[in-house]
Each structure stands twice: as C-alpha cells, then as structure tokens.
Short mmCIF file of C-alpha atoms and ligand atoms in Angstrom, two decimals:
data_model
loop_
_atom_site.label_atom_id
_atom_site.label_comp_id
_atom_site.label_asym_id
_atom_site.label_seq_id
_atom_site.Cartn_x
_atom_site.Cartn_y
_atom_site.Cartn_z
CA MET D 1 -4.66 -15.14 -19.77
CA ALA D 2 -7.88 -12.96 -19.15
CA GLU D 3 -7.41 -9.86 -20.67
CA ILE D 4 -6.87 -6.80 -18.44
CA ARG D 5 -10.28 -3.83 -18.46
CA HIS D 6 -9.41 -0.03 -17.56
CA ASP D 7 -12.84 0.22 -17.95
CA TRP D 8 -15.15 -0.72 -14.97
CA THR D 9 -18.13 0.92 -14.55
CA ARG D 10 -19.16 1.41 -10.62
CA GLU D 11 -22.59 -0.92 -11.72
CA GLU D 12 -20.66 -3.86 -12.45
CA ILE D 13 -18.12 -3.33 -9.73
CA LEU D 14 -20.83 -2.87 -7.27
CA ALA D 15 -22.39 -6.39 -8.56
CA LEU D 16 -18.42 -7.99 -7.94
CA LEU D 17 -18.86 -6.92 -4.11
CA ASP D 18 -22.67 -7.87 -3.89
CA LEU D 19 -21.87 -11.81 -5.15
CA PRO D 20 -22.72 -14.62 -2.65
CA PHE D 21 -19.36 -14.76 -1.08
CA ALA D 22 -18.35 -18.27 -2.25
CA ASP D 23 -18.54 -16.87 -5.85
CA LEU D 24 -17.02 -13.86 -5.27
CA LEU D 25 -13.83 -15.74 -3.51
CA ALA D 26 -13.70 -18.37 -6.41
CA ARG D 27 -13.84 -15.90 -9.58
CA ALA D 28 -11.36 -13.72 -7.59
CA HIS D 29 -8.95 -16.78 -6.73
CA ALA D 30 -9.53 -18.26 -10.18
CA LEU D 31 -7.93 -15.06 -11.58
CA HIS D 32 -5.28 -15.14 -9.36
CA ARG D 33 -4.04 -18.21 -9.83
CA ALA D 34 -3.58 -17.76 -13.54
CA HIS D 35 -1.38 -14.48 -12.84
CA HIS D 36 0.47 -14.97 -9.88
CA ASP D 37 1.84 -18.07 -7.80
CA PRO D 38 -0.57 -18.19 -5.59
CA ASN D 39 1.56 -19.84 -2.76
CA ALA D 40 4.35 -16.59 -2.84
CA VAL D 41 4.37 -13.62 -0.98
CA GLN D 42 6.27 -10.69 -1.76
CA VAL D 43 7.79 -8.76 1.15
CA SER D 44 8.40 -5.24 1.99
CA THR D 45 9.03 -3.22 5.27
CA LEU D 46 8.04 0.11 6.13
CA LEU D 47 10.40 3.02 8.10
CA SER D 48 8.89 6.42 9.45
CA ILE D 49 11.46 8.30 8.10
CA LYS D 50 10.17 11.84 9.04
CA THR D 51 7.35 11.47 11.67
CA GLY D 52 4.41 14.11 12.27
CA GLY D 53 4.07 17.40 12.72
CA CYS D 54 2.38 16.89 9.31
CA PRO D 55 -0.21 20.00 8.02
CA GLU D 56 -2.61 18.18 6.69
CA ASP D 57 -6.07 16.77 7.73
CA CYS D 58 -6.05 13.08 6.86
CA ALA D 59 -8.96 12.33 9.39
CA TYR D 60 -7.42 8.51 9.89
CA CYS D 61 -3.79 10.13 10.46
CA PRO D 62 -2.10 9.96 13.54
CA GLN D 63 1.04 11.81 12.16
CA ALA D 64 -1.08 15.15 11.05
CA GLN D 65 -0.67 17.48 13.83
CA ARG D 66 -3.73 18.57 14.80
CA TYR D 67 -5.09 15.93 16.28
CA GLN D 68 -4.40 14.81 19.37
CA SER D 69 -2.54 11.75 18.77
CA GLY D 70 0.31 11.74 21.04
CA VAL D 71 2.90 10.97 17.94
CA GLU D 72 5.62 12.75 18.62
CA ALA D 73 7.47 14.87 15.77
CA THR D 74 10.62 13.83 14.85
CA ALA D 75 12.87 15.42 11.90
CA LEU D 76 14.75 13.74 9.08
CA MET D 77 16.46 10.72 10.14
CA GLU D 78 20.11 10.75 9.06
CA LEU D 79 20.91 8.21 6.23
CA GLU D 80 22.96 5.72 8.67
CA GLN D 81 20.15 5.51 10.92
CA VAL D 82 17.81 4.59 7.95
CA LEU D 83 20.60 2.58 6.63
CA ASP D 84 20.45 0.34 10.28
CA ASN D 85 16.88 -0.59 9.24
CA ALA D 86 17.13 -1.66 6.20
CA ARG D 87 19.64 -3.83 6.79
CA ALA D 88 17.55 -5.65 9.08
CA ALA D 89 14.73 -5.70 7.52
CA LYS D 90 15.79 -7.64 5.03
CA ALA D 91 17.64 -9.59 7.24
CA ALA D 92 14.68 -10.32 8.41
CA GLY D 93 13.24 -11.35 4.62
CA ALA D 94 11.79 -7.88 3.51
CA THR D 95 12.61 -7.75 -0.24
CA ARG D 96 11.39 -3.75 -0.85
CA PHE D 97 12.14 -0.74 1.53
CA CYS D 98 9.55 1.97 1.75
CA MET D 99 10.77 5.28 3.58
CA GLY D 100 7.40 7.45 4.79
CA ALA D 101 7.66 11.05 5.66
CA ALA D 102 4.76 13.55 7.35
CA TRP D 103 4.98 15.93 4.72
CA ARG D 104 2.42 17.35 2.14
CA SER D 105 5.05 17.18 -0.36
CA PRO D 106 8.92 17.30 -0.46
CA LYS D 107 10.83 20.89 0.41
CA ASP D 108 13.40 20.69 -2.63
CA ARG D 109 16.03 21.25 -0.36
CA ASP D 110 14.83 17.59 1.60
CA LEU D 111 16.29 16.27 -1.95
CA PRO D 112 19.94 15.55 -1.61
CA LYS D 113 19.28 13.75 1.36
CA LEU D 114 16.38 11.11 0.25
CA ALA D 115 18.06 10.54 -2.70
CA ALA D 116 21.24 9.63 -0.76
CA MET D 117 19.12 7.40 1.36
CA ILE D 118 17.67 5.62 -1.50
CA GLY D 119 21.11 4.88 -3.35
CA ALA D 120 22.33 3.87 -0.07
CA VAL D 121 19.48 1.44 0.80
CA LYS D 122 19.14 0.55 -2.97
CA ALA D 123 22.88 -0.71 -2.80
CA LEU D 124 22.05 -3.07 -0.21
CA GLY D 125 19.79 -5.18 -2.73
CA LEU D 126 16.44 -4.24 -1.74
CA GLU D 127 14.07 -3.28 -3.83
CA THR D 128 13.26 1.01 -2.64
CA CYS D 129 9.77 2.97 -2.87
CA ALA D 130 8.80 6.06 -0.99
CA THR D 131 5.83 7.57 0.99
CA LEU D 132 5.95 11.27 0.57
CA GLY D 133 3.91 13.61 0.16
CA MET D 134 2.60 14.85 -3.24
CA LEU D 135 5.01 15.15 -5.62
CA SER D 136 6.20 17.82 -8.48
CA GLN D 137 6.77 16.99 -12.18
CA THR D 138 10.13 17.77 -11.99
CA GLN D 139 10.47 15.81 -7.67
CA ALA D 140 9.42 12.64 -8.87
CA HIS D 141 12.39 12.56 -11.69
CA ALA D 142 15.05 13.47 -9.31
CA LEU D 143 13.26 10.80 -7.02
CA LYS D 144 13.74 8.61 -10.18
CA GLN D 145 17.39 9.28 -11.14
CA ALA D 146 18.25 8.16 -7.53
CA GLY D 147 17.91 5.01 -8.27
CA LEU D 148 13.75 5.04 -6.61
CA ASP D 149 11.84 2.36 -7.80
CA TYR D 150 8.62 2.51 -5.90
CA TYR D 151 6.73 5.58 -5.33
CA ASN D 152 3.10 5.42 -2.51
CA HIS D 153 0.80 7.67 -2.82
CA THR D 154 -3.48 6.09 -1.32
CA LEU D 155 -6.55 7.72 -3.25
CA ASP D 156 -7.53 6.75 -0.02
CA THR D 157 -11.31 6.54 -0.48
CA ALA D 158 -14.09 6.78 -3.43
CA PRO D 159 -13.25 11.13 -5.06
CA GLU D 160 -17.26 11.18 -3.69
CA TYR D 161 -16.13 10.98 -0.27
CA TYR D 162 -13.05 11.71 -0.69
CA GLY D 163 -14.16 15.63 1.00
CA GLN D 164 -15.38 13.73 4.26
CA ILE D 165 -11.71 12.69 4.92
CA ILE D 166 -9.60 15.09 3.53
CA HIS D 167 -9.37 19.08 2.76
CA THR D 168 -6.63 20.10 2.57
CA ARG D 169 -5.72 18.83 -0.83
CA GLY D 170 -8.47 17.45 -3.32
CA PHE D 171 -8.32 13.81 -5.44
CA GLN D 172 -7.35 15.76 -8.26
CA ASP D 173 -4.04 16.53 -6.54
CA ARG D 174 -3.60 12.93 -5.90
CA LEU D 175 -4.48 11.59 -9.96
CA ASP D 176 -1.96 14.78 -10.86
CA THR D 177 1.03 12.88 -8.56
CA LEU D 178 0.21 9.09 -9.50
CA GLY D 179 0.63 11.17 -13.06
CA HIS D 180 3.95 12.82 -13.20
CA VAL D 181 5.24 9.29 -10.71
CA ARG D 182 3.71 7.61 -14.08
CA LYS D 183 6.04 10.31 -16.49
CA ALA D 184 9.18 9.79 -14.14
CA GLY D 185 9.22 6.27 -15.35
CA LEU D 186 8.44 5.51 -11.33
CA ARG D 187 6.00 1.91 -10.77
CA THR D 188 3.30 3.32 -9.07
CA CYS D 189 1.94 1.72 -5.34
CA CYS D 190 -1.40 2.96 -5.02
CA GLY D 191 -4.24 1.80 -2.83
CA GLY D 192 -6.92 2.81 -0.15
CA ILE D 193 -8.62 2.64 3.04
CA ILE D 194 -11.06 0.19 3.61
CA GLY D 195 -13.49 0.92 6.53
CA MET D 196 -14.41 5.18 7.09
CA GLY D 197 -17.62 5.02 7.02
CA GLU D 198 -17.51 4.19 3.67
CA THR D 199 -20.76 3.01 1.81
CA ARG D 200 -20.30 -0.50 -0.18
CA ALA D 201 -20.95 1.39 -3.27
CA GLU D 202 -18.49 4.49 -2.21
CA ARG D 203 -15.91 0.99 -1.31
CA ALA D 204 -16.92 0.51 -5.10
CA GLY D 205 -15.74 3.92 -6.06
CA LEU D 206 -12.69 3.67 -5.02
CA LEU D 207 -12.02 0.71 -6.99
CA GLN D 208 -13.52 1.43 -10.01
CA ALA D 209 -10.96 4.81 -9.64
CA LEU D 210 -7.78 2.75 -9.11
CA ALA D 211 -8.50 0.12 -12.03
CA THR D 212 -9.42 2.84 -14.19
CA LEU D 213 -6.08 4.95 -13.50
CA PRO D 214 -4.35 5.09 -17.14
CA ALA D 215 -2.00 1.75 -15.87
CA HIS D 216 -2.72 -0.59 -13.02
CA PRO D 217 -0.80 0.49 -9.96
CA ASP D 218 2.18 -2.26 -9.86
CA SER D 219 1.13 -2.45 -6.15
CA VAL D 220 -1.97 -2.19 -4.72
CA PRO D 221 -2.00 -1.39 -0.59
CA ILE D 222 -5.79 -2.26 0.82
CA ASN D 223 -5.44 -0.10 4.46
CA ARG D 224 -7.88 -1.14 6.84
CA LEU D 225 -8.99 1.31 8.95
CA VAL D 226 -6.06 1.35 12.24
CA ARG D 227 -8.79 3.59 14.62
CA VAL D 228 -6.04 5.66 16.69
CA ALA D 229 -7.08 7.53 19.38
CA GLY D 230 -7.11 11.50 19.09
CA THR D 231 -7.75 10.96 14.81
CA PRO D 232 -11.68 12.42 14.10
CA LEU D 233 -12.50 8.48 13.29
CA ALA D 234 -10.94 6.71 16.14
CA GLY D 235 -14.65 5.97 17.09
CA GLN D 236 -15.77 4.57 13.77
CA VAL D 237 -16.98 1.40 13.60
CA GLU D 238 -15.29 -1.98 13.31
CA LEU D 239 -16.05 -3.29 9.42
CA ASP D 240 -17.35 -6.55 8.85
CA PRO D 241 -13.70 -8.66 8.49
CA PHE D 242 -15.81 -10.18 5.10
CA GLU D 243 -16.27 -6.55 3.49
CA PHE D 244 -13.07 -6.37 3.49
CA VAL D 245 -12.31 -9.80 1.48
CA ARG D 246 -15.20 -9.31 -0.10
CA VAL D 247 -13.37 -5.27 -1.50
CA VAL D 248 -9.48 -7.61 -1.66
CA ALA D 249 -11.30 -10.20 -3.77
CA ALA D 250 -13.25 -6.98 -6.36
CA ALA D 251 -8.87 -5.20 -6.33
CA ARG D 252 -7.93 -9.10 -7.24
CA ILE D 253 -10.65 -9.45 -10.43
CA LEU D 254 -10.31 -5.67 -11.52
CA MET D 255 -6.70 -5.50 -11.50
CA PRO D 256 -5.47 -9.26 -12.24
CA ALA D 257 -1.74 -9.07 -12.39
CA SER D 258 -1.33 -6.67 -9.89
CA MET D 259 0.54 -6.99 -6.31
CA LEU D 260 -2.13 -6.91 -3.40
CA ARG D 261 -0.72 -5.67 -0.42
CA LEU D 262 -2.63 -6.64 2.86
CA SER D 263 -1.75 -3.64 4.29
CA ALA D 264 -2.87 -1.04 7.53
CA ASP D 265 -4.17 -2.72 10.46
CA ARG D 266 -2.98 -6.60 10.03
CA GLU D 267 -2.65 -6.30 13.28
CA GLN D 268 -5.40 -6.36 14.91
CA MET D 269 -6.67 -9.11 11.95
CA SER D 270 -6.99 -13.18 12.65
CA ASP D 271 -5.15 -15.22 11.04
CA GLU D 272 -8.01 -16.37 9.63
CA LEU D 273 -8.94 -13.55 7.77
CA GLN D 274 -5.49 -13.05 6.54
CA ALA D 275 -5.48 -16.64 5.05
CA LEU D 276 -8.70 -15.61 3.67
CA CYS D 277 -7.87 -12.39 2.33
CA LEU D 278 -4.61 -14.39 0.57
CA PHE D 279 -6.94 -17.25 -1.22
CA ALA D 280 -8.56 -13.57 -2.40
CA GLY D 281 -5.72 -12.18 -4.35
CA ALA D 282 -3.75 -10.30 -1.40
CA ASN D 283 0.02 -10.98 -2.53
CA SER D 284 1.94 -8.98 -0.23
CA ILE D 285 2.25 -7.62 2.97
CA PHE D 286 4.28 -5.52 5.22
CA HIS D 287 6.87 -6.91 7.52
CA GLY D 288 7.93 -5.79 10.77
CA GLU D 289 6.95 -4.92 14.20
CA ARG D 290 6.01 -0.88 13.02
CA LEU D 291 4.39 0.48 9.91
CA LEU D 292 4.47 3.60 9.97
CA THR D 293 3.32 5.03 13.70
CA THR D 294 1.17 2.07 14.43
CA ALA D 295 1.98 -1.95 15.07
CA ASN D 296 2.39 -4.32 12.93
CA PRO D 297 2.69 -8.18 13.53
CA ALA D 298 5.44 -9.93 15.06
CA ILE D 299 7.50 -11.44 12.58
CA GLU D 300 7.57 -14.52 14.37
CA ARG D 301 3.94 -14.96 14.19
CA ASP D 302 4.11 -13.89 10.10
CA ARG D 303 6.93 -16.63 10.14
CA ALA D 304 4.04 -18.52 12.21
CA LEU D 305 1.30 -18.01 9.55
CA PHE D 306 2.93 -18.48 6.28
CA ALA D 307 4.21 -21.98 7.71
CA ARG D 308 1.12 -23.11 8.37
CA LEU D 309 -0.40 -21.60 5.60
CA GLY D 310 2.41 -23.19 3.40
CA VAL D 311 3.24 -19.92 1.69
CA HIS D 312 6.97 -18.50 1.09
CA ALA D 313 8.23 -15.26 0.98
CA LEU D 314 9.30 -13.97 -3.49
CA PRO D 315 12.47 -13.77 -3.31
CA GLY D 316 14.29 -10.44 -4.01
CA PRO D 317 16.01 -8.10 -6.86
CA ASP D 318 19.60 -9.73 -6.03
CA ALA D 319 18.55 -13.26 -5.51
CA ALA D 320 16.85 -12.61 -9.87
CA ALA D 321 20.06 -11.25 -10.42
CA SER D 322 22.37 -14.16 -8.94
CA ALA D 323 19.50 -16.28 -11.12
CA GLY D 324 19.19 -17.30 -14.14
CA ALA D 325 18.08 -16.27 -17.42
CA CYS D 326 14.43 -16.92 -16.83
CA GLY D 327 14.71 -14.55 -13.56
CA CYS D 328 13.78 -16.58 -10.88
CA ASP D 329 15.15 -18.48 -8.27
CA CYS D 330 15.73 -21.92 -9.47
CA GLY D 331 19.38 -21.39 -9.82
CA SER D 332 19.81 -21.99 -13.69
CA ALA D 333 22.57 -20.61 -15.02
CA ALA D 334 22.40 -17.59 -17.21
CA ALA D 335 22.08 -18.30 -21.30
N1 SAM H 401 1.98 11.72 4.15
C1 SAM H 401 2.25 10.99 2.85
C2 SAM H 401 1.24 11.25 2.49
O1 SAM H 401 0.06 11.37 3.44
O2 SAM H 401 0.92 11.38 0.78
C3 SAM H 401 2.99 10.08 3.49
C4 SAM H 401 2.72 9.18 4.49
S1 SAM H 401 0.94 8.84 4.40
C5 SAM H 401 0.87 8.61 7.07
C6 SAM H 401 0.57 7.65 3.63
C7 SAM H 401 -0.69 6.64 4.11
O3 SAM H 401 -0.53 5.62 5.09
C8 SAM H 401 -1.80 7.56 3.80
O4 SAM H 401 -2.18 7.76 2.26
C9 SAM H 401 -2.89 6.81 4.66
O5 SAM H 401 -2.75 5.46 2.74
C10 SAM H 401 -2.33 5.44 5.56
N2 SAM H 401 -2.67 6.02 6.48
C11 SAM H 401 -2.10 6.67 7.55
N3 SAM H 401 -3.00 6.75 8.28
C12 SAM H 401 -3.21 5.69 9.00
C13 SAM H 401 -4.42 4.85 9.13
N4 SAM H 401 -5.31 4.98 10.26
N5 SAM H 401 -5.44 3.60 8.95
C14 SAM H 401 -5.38 3.18 7.52
N6 SAM H 401 -3.87 3.49 6.71
C15 SAM H 401 -3.32 5.07 7.16
C1 DTB H 402 -0.38 2.16 2.18
O1 DTB H 402 -1.07 2.46 1.62
N1 DTB H 402 -0.53 2.14 3.90
C2 DTB H 402 0.87 1.90 4.90
C3 DTB H 402 2.02 2.99 3.02
N2 DTB H 402 1.25 3.08 1.99
C4 DTB H 402 2.90 4.01 3.26
C5 DTB H 402 0.86 2.84 5.54
C6 DTB H 402 -0.02 2.26 6.56
C7 DTB H 402 0.25 3.63 7.74
C8 DTB H 402 -0.68 3.35 8.80
C9 DTB H 402 -0.79 4.17 9.96
C10 DTB H 402 0.75 4.23 11.19
O2 DTB H 402 1.67 2.82 11.06
O3 DTB H 402 1.07 5.50 10.81
FE1 SF4 H 403 -0.20 14.30 6.93
FE2 SF4 H 403 -0.11 11.55 5.57
FE3 SF4 H 403 -0.69 11.87 7.67
FE4 SF4 H 403 -2.33 12.91 5.66
S1 SF4 H 403 -1.90 11.11 5.90
S2 SF4 H 403 -1.64 14.05 7.68
S3 SF4 H 403 -0.27 13.38 4.73
S4 SF4 H 403 1.57 11.91 7.16
#
C-alpha cells in the first residue's frame, strides 16, 4: 500500500492538477482501489437543526443573516423532530446523520440539548456528526462525551483566497477548531468548496492545506459551490465539470485513505459527472432531498444511479456490530 504523506508541496499538487485528464484519473483510481472498495459508497444524511440568521459573512452561504436569500431563521429544533428525521434517514439507507447549525459557534447553554440529540441519534444505530461552527476545547470534549463520532468543519478555500470569501473569522480560527476536535478524540470531517472564483493554483492551495493537516481528515467533503440567489457568489461563473473531477482525483491521491464525499451541488451534477467523480475516488455522498437549505438529488435518483453503476452502500455501525470479528458484513460468527 502506498505511503501516506503529509508533506505535499504546492508545486507537486499543481503538477497533479495539470496532468492530462486520463493520467490523473488512472493514478487516482489505482490508489482508490488500493485503499477502498471502489464499488462501495458511504451514505450520510444532513439535517439543519438550526437554520439561518447567522451573524457570519461567508460569501457563499444562504444562511448568513446579512444576505437576502429568502432562508427563514428558525430556533434550535426539538429532539423529537430531530429523531423523526434520523429514523427516516436510516430507513432510507443512511449510516451517518449529520446535524448542522447556522452558528458562528455553539453557546454553552445549547450543549445539553445538543448532547441529548447526539445520544438519541446514536442510540438509533447511526454514526453521529455535527457541524456547529467554531468549538472551544471544552465544547469539543463535551460533544465527544455525548457520543459524537465526527465533527465537520471545513477549510473552505486556500489560505490566500480565504479573505475574498469570509471576513468574520480567520483561516487560523478554522485550524484551531480542528485542533480542538482532534484533541477531543473526535473524527474529523473537513474539506472545502470549489468554484468560488479561485484559480487552479488556489485549488492546489486548499488541497495542500487539507493534506498537510497533522492528520488527514477521516472524511473530506468536496463541495461544488451552490450558487444561491441573494448571496455575493450567486453570479459566479460555472466551474468546468472536468476541473471538479480533477480536484476529486487530486484529493484521492493526496489523502488515499480518507473517505471523499461528493457534497454540495450534486443536484446540479449529471449522472455522468457523478460517475466520473466516483471513478476518480469519491466514495461517500449525502443522501436525502435536502442538504442544509439547498436541494439534493431525490433518493430514487441516487438508487437508480447506484444500480446503473453496480455501486452498493457501505453498511452502518449496527451492521458492523452484528457482523463477525472481521467487522465486515460477511456474516461470519464472531471469534
Ligand atoms: N455554521 C457552521 C460553520 O460554518 O462552520 C456550520 C454550517 S455551514 C452551512 C457548513 C458548511 O456548508 C460550510 O462550511 C460550507 O463548506 C458549506 N456550504 C454552505 N453554503 C454552501 C454553498 N452555497 N455551496 C457549497 N457549500 C456550502
Ligand atoms: C460540508 O462541507 N458540506 C455540507 C456539510 N459540510 C455540512 C454542507 C453543504 C451545504 C450546502 C448549502 C446548503 O444546503 O445550505
Ligand atoms: Fe454561518 Fe456557517 Fe453559513 Fe458561514 S457557513 S454564514 S458560519 S451558517
């Protein structure tokens, strides 16, 4: 198995992105096969547990209060409603449930409610993930204690492009939160957004920032910008789909053991583009007709795509618990 590196240079990454398309995909796919079942896809579902009204100014985000995107602000959702959504997600085939809140960071007074949600979702036999904004070390520990498996916090874009996108928190703030998350023993879900007007060199900058973190993120969501009316990036020119595939392939080469999630804007992607991304190394998706506030493909469309491609969903934690000592779903008796 190829060595996992944490010392990728910007030049090396740009050279990967510049490769002829077939060479880049062949290299990425070979590594994908060496580290993962290329026909298995992990399935997560997102739920916005607190929508809109956010004080931050992320230029892509429909949930920032300052933009006229038409998203209505809500209070933190009640536990029963979260559980109804989690049960439905599990019934539809998700194995991980990610709860997102439009906060700069959680208030300590919200933590007991969040802890109850995390515990109850986990008790359904789902992996738990949350994305709540910046976390202090104490908050990260409290979430871990509550049973949280993953924390999602993205780097969004290259350090040198970041100032064009967000002014209300810095790149270092994101690295600090990720440090707190790792130190608390949570698994990390961290990626970025492609198609915000960055150059290819800046895409290499985002990838380098991800691949040189102290530990590669366990999950890497690769979002394509959803161009939402009312946000400053609504009029951004459409990204060349092959450029998106290149980023997925480069991410697979740089972080061969991580799960790569084809995330935002999948609704606008053709089946052919998604298939190329899966070949290039993506092996996780968000399932369900809504991400946080934007549309995601209908479950039936995903099922049909999986069937056409011969792809199967990875089993969840309860399947692993009832499986044999090997931890797979082969059904062998535990040793
Ligand atoms: N408020 C918390 C935070 O920002 O850390 C958590 C929720 S926030 C909506 C989670 C992530 O969603 C953002 O970091 C960004 O990567 C992604 N996102 C939001 N709007 C998006 C858009 N229009 N297109 C693509 N990704 C988007
Ligand atoms: C991530 O990187 N992508 C997901 C998840 N982390 C939380 C969010 C995508 C949100 C897309 C915009 C929306 O639906 O509001
Ligand atoms: Fe707020 Fe998160 Fe949206 Fe930024 S990305 S405006 S922090 S909800």
